[in-house]
Short mmCIF file of C-alpha atoms and ligand atoms in Angstrom, two decimals:
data_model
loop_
_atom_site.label_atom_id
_atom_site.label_comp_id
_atom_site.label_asym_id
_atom_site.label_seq_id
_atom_site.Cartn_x
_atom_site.Cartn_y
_atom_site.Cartn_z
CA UNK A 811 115.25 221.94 242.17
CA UNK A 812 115.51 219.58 239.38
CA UNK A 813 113.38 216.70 239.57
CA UNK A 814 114.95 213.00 238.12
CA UNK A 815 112.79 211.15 235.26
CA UNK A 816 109.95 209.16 237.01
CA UNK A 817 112.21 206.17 235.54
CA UNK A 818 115.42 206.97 237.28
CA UNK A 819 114.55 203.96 239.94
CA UNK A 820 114.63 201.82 236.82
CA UNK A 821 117.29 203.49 235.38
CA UNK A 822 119.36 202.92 238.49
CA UNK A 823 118.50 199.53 238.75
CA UNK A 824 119.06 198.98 235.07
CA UNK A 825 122.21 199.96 234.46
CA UNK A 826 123.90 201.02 237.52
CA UNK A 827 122.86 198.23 240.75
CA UNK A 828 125.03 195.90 240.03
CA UNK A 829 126.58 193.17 243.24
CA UNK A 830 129.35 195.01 245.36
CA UNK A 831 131.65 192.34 245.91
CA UNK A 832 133.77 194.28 248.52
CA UNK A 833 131.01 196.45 250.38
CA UNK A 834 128.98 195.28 253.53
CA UNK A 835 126.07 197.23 251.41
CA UNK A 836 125.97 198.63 247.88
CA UNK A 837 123.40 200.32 245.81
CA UNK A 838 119.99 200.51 247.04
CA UNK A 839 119.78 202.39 250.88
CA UNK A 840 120.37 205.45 252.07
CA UNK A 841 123.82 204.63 252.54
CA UNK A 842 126.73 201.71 251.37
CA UNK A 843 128.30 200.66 253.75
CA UNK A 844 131.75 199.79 253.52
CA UNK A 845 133.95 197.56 256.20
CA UNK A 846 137.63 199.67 256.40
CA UNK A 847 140.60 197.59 257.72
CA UNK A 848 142.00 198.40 260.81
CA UNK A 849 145.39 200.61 260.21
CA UNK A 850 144.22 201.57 256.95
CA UNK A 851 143.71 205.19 256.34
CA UNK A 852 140.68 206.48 253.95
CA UNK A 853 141.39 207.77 250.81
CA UNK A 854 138.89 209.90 249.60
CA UNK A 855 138.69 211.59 246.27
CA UNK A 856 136.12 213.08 243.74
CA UNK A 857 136.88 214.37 240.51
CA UNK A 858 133.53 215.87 237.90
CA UNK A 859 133.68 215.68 233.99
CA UNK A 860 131.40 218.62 232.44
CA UNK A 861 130.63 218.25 228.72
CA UNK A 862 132.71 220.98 226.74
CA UNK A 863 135.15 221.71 229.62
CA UNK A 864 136.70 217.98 230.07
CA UNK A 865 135.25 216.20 226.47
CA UNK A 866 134.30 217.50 223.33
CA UNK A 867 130.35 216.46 223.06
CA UNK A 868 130.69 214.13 220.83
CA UNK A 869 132.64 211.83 222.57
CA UNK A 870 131.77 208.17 222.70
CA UNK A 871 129.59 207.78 225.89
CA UNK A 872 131.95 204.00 226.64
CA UNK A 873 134.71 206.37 226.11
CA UNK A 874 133.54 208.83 229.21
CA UNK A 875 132.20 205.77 231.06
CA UNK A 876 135.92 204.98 231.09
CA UNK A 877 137.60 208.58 231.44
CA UNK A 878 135.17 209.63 234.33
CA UNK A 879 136.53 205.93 236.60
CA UNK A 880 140.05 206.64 235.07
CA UNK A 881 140.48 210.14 236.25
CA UNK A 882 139.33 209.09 239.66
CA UNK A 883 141.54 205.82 239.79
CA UNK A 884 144.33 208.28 238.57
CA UNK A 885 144.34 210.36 242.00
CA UNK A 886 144.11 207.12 243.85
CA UNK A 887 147.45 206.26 242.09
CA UNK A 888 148.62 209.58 242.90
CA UNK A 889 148.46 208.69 246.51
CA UNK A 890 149.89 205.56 246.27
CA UNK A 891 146.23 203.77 247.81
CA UNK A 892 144.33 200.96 246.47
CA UNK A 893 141.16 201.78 245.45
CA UNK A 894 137.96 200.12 246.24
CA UNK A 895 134.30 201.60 246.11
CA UNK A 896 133.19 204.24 243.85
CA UNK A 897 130.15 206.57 243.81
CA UNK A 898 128.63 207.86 240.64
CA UNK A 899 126.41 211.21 240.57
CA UNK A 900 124.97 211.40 237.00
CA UNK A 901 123.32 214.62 235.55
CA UNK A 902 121.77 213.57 232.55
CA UNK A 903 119.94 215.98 229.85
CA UNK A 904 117.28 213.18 229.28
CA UNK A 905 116.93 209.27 228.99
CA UNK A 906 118.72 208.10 226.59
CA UNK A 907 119.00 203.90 226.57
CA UNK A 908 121.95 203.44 224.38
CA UNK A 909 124.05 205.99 225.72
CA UNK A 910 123.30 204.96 229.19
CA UNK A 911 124.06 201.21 228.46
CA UNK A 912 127.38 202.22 226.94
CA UNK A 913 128.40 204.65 229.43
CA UNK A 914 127.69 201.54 231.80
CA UNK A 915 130.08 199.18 229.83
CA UNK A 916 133.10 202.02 229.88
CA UNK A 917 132.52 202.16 233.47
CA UNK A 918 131.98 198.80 234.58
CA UNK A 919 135.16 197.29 232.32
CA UNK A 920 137.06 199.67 233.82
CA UNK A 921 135.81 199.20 237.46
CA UNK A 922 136.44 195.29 236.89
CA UNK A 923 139.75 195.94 235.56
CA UNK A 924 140.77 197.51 239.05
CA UNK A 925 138.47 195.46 241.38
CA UNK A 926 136.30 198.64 242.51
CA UNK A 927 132.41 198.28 242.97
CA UNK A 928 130.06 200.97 242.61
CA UNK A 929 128.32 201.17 245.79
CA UNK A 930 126.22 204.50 244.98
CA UNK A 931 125.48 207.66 243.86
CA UNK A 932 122.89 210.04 242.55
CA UNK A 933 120.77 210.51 239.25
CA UNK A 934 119.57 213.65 238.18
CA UNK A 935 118.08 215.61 235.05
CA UNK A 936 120.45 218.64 233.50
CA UNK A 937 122.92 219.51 231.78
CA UNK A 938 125.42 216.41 231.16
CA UNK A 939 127.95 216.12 234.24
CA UNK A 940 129.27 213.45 235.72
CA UNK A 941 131.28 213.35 239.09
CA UNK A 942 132.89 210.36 240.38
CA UNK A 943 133.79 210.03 243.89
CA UNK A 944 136.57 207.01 245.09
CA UNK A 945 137.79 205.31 248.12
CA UNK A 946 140.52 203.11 248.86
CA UNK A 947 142.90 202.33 251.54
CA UNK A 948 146.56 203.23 252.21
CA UNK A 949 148.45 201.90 255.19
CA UNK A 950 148.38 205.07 257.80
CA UNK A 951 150.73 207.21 257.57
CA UNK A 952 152.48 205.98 253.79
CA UNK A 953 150.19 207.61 251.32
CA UNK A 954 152.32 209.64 249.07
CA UNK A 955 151.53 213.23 249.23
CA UNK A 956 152.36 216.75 247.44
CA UNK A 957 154.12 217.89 250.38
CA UNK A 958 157.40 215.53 250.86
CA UNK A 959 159.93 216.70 247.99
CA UNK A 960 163.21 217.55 249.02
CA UNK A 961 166.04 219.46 247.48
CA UNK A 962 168.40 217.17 246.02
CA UNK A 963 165.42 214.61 244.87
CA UNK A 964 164.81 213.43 241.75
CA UNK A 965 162.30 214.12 239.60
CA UNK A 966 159.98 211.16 237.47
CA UNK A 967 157.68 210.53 235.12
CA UNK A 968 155.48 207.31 234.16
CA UNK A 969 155.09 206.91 230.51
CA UNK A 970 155.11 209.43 228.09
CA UNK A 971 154.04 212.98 228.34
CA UNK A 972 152.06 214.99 225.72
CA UNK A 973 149.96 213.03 223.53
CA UNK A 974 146.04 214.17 225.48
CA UNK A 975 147.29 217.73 225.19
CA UNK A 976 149.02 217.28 221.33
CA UNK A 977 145.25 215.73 220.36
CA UNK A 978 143.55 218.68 222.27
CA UNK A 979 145.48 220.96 220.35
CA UNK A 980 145.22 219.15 217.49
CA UNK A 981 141.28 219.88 218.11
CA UNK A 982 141.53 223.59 218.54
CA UNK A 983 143.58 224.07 215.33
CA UNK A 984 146.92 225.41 217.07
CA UNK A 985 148.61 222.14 215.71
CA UNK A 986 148.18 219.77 212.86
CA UNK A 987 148.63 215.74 213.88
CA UNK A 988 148.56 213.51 210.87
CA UNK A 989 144.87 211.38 210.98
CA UNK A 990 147.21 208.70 212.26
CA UNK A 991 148.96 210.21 214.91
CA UNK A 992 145.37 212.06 216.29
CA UNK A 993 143.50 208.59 216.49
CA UNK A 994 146.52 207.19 218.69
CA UNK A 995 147.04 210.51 220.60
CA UNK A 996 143.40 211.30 221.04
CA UNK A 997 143.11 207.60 222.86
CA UNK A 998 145.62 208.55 225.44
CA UNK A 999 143.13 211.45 226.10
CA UNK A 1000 140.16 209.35 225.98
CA UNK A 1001 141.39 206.33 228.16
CA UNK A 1002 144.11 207.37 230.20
CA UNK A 1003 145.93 204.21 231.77
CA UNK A 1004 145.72 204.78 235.40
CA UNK A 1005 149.07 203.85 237.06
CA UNK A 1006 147.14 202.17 240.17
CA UNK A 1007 149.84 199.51 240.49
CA UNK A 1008 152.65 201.85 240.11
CA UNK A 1009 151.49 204.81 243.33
CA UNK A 1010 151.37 201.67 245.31
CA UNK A 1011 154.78 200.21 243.97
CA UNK A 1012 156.67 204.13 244.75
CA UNK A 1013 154.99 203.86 248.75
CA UNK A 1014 158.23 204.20 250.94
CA UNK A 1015 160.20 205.25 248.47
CA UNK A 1016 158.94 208.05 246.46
CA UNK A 1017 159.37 211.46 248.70
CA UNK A 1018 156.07 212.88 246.58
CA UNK A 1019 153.67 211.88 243.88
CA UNK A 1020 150.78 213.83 241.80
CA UNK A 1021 148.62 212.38 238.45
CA UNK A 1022 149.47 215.10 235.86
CA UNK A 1023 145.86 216.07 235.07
CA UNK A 1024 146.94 219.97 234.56
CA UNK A 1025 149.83 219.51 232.88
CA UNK A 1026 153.19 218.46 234.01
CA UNK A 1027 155.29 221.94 234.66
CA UNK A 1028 151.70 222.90 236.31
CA UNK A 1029 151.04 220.03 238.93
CA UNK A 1030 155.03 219.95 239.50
CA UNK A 1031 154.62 223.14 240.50
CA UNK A 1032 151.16 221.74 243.12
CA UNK A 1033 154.81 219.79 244.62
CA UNK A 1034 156.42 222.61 245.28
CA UNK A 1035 154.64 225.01 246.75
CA UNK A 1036 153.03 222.48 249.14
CA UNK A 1037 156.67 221.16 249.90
CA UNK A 1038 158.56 224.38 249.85
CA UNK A 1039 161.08 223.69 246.88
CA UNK A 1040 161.60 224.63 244.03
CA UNK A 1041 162.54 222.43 240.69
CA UNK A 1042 164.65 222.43 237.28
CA UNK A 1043 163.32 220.13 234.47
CA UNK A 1044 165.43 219.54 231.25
CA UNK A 1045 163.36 219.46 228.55
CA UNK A 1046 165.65 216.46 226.05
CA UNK A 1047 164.81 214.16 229.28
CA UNK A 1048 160.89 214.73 229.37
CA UNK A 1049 159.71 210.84 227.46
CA UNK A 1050 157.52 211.78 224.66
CA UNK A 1051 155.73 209.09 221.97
CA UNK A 1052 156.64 209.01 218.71
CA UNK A 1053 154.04 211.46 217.70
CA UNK A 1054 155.32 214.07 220.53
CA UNK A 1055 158.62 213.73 219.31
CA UNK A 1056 157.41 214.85 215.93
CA UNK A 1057 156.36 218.28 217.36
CA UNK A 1058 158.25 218.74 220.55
CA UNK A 1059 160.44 221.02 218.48
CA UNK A 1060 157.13 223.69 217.61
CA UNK A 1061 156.07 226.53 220.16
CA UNK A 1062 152.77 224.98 220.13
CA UNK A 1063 153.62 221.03 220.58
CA UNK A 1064 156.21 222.01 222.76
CA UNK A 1065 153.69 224.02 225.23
CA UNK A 1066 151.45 220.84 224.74
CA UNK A 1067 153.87 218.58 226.24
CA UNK A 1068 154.98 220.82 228.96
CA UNK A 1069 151.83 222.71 229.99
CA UNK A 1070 149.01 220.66 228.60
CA UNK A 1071 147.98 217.79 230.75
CA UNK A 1072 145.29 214.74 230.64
CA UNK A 1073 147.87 211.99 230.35
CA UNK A 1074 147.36 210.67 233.86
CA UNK A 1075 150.66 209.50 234.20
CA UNK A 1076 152.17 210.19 237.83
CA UNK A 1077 154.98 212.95 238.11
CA UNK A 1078 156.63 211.80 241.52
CA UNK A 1079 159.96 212.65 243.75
CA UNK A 1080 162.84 210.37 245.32
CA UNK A 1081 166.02 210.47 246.72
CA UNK A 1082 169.30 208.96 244.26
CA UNK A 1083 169.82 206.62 246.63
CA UNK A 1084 166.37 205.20 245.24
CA UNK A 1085 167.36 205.05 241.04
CA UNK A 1086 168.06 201.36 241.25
CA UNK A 1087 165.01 200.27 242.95
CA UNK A 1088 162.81 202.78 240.69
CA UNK A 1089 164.69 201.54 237.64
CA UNK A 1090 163.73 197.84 238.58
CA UNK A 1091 159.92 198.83 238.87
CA UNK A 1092 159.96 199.43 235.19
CA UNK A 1093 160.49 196.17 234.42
CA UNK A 1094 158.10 194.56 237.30
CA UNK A 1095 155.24 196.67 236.16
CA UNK A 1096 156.22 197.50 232.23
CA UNK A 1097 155.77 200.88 232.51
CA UNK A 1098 158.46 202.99 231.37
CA UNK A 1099 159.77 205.75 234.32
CA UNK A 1100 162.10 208.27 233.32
CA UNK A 1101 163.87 211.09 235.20
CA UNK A 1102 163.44 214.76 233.94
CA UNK A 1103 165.02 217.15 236.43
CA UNK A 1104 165.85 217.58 239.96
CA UNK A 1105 163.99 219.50 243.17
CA UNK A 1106 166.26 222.22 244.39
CA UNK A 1107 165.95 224.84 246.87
CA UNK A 1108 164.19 227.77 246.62
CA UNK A 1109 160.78 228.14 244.88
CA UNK A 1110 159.48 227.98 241.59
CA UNK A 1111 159.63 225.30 238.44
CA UNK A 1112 162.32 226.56 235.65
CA UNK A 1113 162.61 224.33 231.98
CA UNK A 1114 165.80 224.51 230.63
CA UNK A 1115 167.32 222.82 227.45
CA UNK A 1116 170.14 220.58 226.87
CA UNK A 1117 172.56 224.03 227.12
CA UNK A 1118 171.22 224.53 230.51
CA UNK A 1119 169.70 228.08 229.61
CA UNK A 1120 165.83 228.60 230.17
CA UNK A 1121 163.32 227.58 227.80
CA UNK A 1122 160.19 229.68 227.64
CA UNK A 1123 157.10 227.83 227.33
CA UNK A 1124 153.56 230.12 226.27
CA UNK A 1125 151.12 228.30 228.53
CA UNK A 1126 150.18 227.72 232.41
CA UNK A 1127 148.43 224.58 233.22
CA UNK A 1128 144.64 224.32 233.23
CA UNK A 1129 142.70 226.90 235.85
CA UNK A 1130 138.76 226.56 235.22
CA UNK A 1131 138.84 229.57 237.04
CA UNK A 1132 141.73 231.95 235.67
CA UNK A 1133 139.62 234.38 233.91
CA UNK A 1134 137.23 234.74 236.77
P1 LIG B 1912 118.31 209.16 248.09
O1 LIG B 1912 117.00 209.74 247.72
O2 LIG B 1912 118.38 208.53 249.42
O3 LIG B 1912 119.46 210.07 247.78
P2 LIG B 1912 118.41 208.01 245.53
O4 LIG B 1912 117.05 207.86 245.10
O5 LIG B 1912 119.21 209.16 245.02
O6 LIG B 1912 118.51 207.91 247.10
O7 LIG B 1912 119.20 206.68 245.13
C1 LIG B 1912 118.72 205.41 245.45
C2 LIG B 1912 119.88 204.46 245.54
O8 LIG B 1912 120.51 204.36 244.27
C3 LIG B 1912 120.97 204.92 246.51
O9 LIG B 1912 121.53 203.77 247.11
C4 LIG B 1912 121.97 205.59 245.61
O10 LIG B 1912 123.27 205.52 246.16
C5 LIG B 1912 121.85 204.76 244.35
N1 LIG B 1912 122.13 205.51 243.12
C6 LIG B 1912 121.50 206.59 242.62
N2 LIG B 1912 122.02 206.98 241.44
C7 LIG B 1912 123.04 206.12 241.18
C8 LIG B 1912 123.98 205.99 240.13
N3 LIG B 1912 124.01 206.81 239.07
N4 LIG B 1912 124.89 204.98 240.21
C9 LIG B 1912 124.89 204.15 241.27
N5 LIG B 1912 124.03 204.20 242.28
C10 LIG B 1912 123.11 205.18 242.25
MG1 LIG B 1913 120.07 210.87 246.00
#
């Protein structure tokens, strides 16, 4: 087993015990404890960042202080449940202060953002990891899940779509972003937006809902299968930024936008009885929703283009394990 620095008590205390407004106990025992409300179900989700699969190395430790929260908050969105109390298991390859004290900042800015409070978690020597674990509360029974889309639904998306994947591919040389348009696309990779506010708006009224971590044709396709439909999504009505629209038109930034994922924007389901209210949710939250393509019968997720034929895309979404 790998044993902790002798300083990880001070470590903890230092930089990661800080006041948990909305536990009964935080940091410190054996255990938090945490008071749930009475016809609330749990939500429970944990989501781990490993250094060279989910950030390039040198990435600012506030930065992945931020992402590691984000990615977390993102699946609370996804489930339409208001998050509260996080845990944080750290693998660290040594003791290093200012990395630990910005990490801390990333995490903690974000954490006040959102009202969460760390309430615990685990320190331990290796190679860099981090895993996050969340809870929050949805009333029982209305947490928007993978499983509810129906034929005849609509398809949405929060935001735009493609700018994490267009800087990741901008990193692995199969595209070339202008240094302008990587520093703004590789910040939608680095601190996704979770759309907290939003999963809770869409309760009652989106069918299903999923953060598009994997990319977008990929965790549309987690909707199906768990609802038993299928889907068509026209690629003119997917939102891109200004910078996607620049390469939406290339093989390669195409298959970013469609396949690549990390935006953490939620890909969700309604009825068209629903357009009005969704459209008015734009302007109560200010985030832009926009609908890209329909849930059919059958099985399966096709892209067409604006003629309605097929448009072939050379990438799945992300499998750590697809060449196992
Ligand atoms: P135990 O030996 O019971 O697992 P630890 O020594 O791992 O306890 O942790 C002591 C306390 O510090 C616990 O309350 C634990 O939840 C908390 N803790 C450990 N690491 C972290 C961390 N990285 N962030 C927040 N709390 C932590
Ligand atoms: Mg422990």
């Amino acid at each position: 087993m790998t044993q902790p620095t002798s300083s990880e008590f001070e470590l903890i205390a230092r930089y990661f015990a800080r006041p948990a407004a909305n536990a009964v106990l935080g940091v410190g025992d054996d255990c938090a404890l945490v008071d749930v409300t009475n016809g609330m179900d749990l939500a429970v989700s944990t989501d781990t960042l490993v250094s060279g699969t989910h950030f390039f190395p040198d990435v600012e430790p506030e930065t992945l202080g931020h992402k590691a929260l984000a990615v977390n908050l993102s699946d609370m969105a996804a489930m339409g449940a208001m998050p509260y109390w996080v845990l944080l298991a750290l693998t660290l390859p040594g003791v290093d202060h200012a990395w630990l004290a910005a990490f801390a900042k990333g995490f903690f800015d974000l954490a006040t953002e959102f009202n969460v409070s760390l309430i615990g978690g685990d320190t331990t020597r290796g190679p860099l990891a981090i895993t996050v674990t969340i809870m929050g509360e949805v009333p029982a029974g209305a947490a928007l899940r993978r499983s509810g889309a129906k034929a005849g639904n609509d398809i949405w998306v929060s935001g735009t779509i493609g700018d994490a994947a267009l800087a990741v591919a901008h990193r692995h040389g199969r595209l070339v972003l202008s240094e302008a348009d990587y520093e703004e696309a590789v910040m939608r990779l680095y601190e996704p937006a979770p759309r907290v506010k939003l999963g809770q708006a869409l309760r009652g009224m989106a069918t299903s809902a999923i953060d598009i971590s994997d990319g977008l044709l990929a965790d549309l396709a987690h909707i199906c299968r768990l609802s038993g439909v299928g889907a068509t999504v026209e690629l003119e009505r997917i939102p891109v930024s200004t910078i996607g629209a620049k390469h939406v038109a290339t093989p390669a930034g195409r298959a970013a936008i469609v396949a690549g994922g990390d935006d953490y924007e939620l890909c969700f389901t309604a009825p068209a009885n629903s357009r009005e209210s969704i459209a008015e949710l734009t302007d109560m939250l200010g985030v832009k929703l926009t609908r890209i393509g329909q849930v059919k019968r059958g099985k399966g997720t096709s892209l067409i283009g604006a003629d309605g034929k097929p448009v072939k895309v050379d990438a799945g979404g992300f499998d750590h394990f697809r060449d196992a």
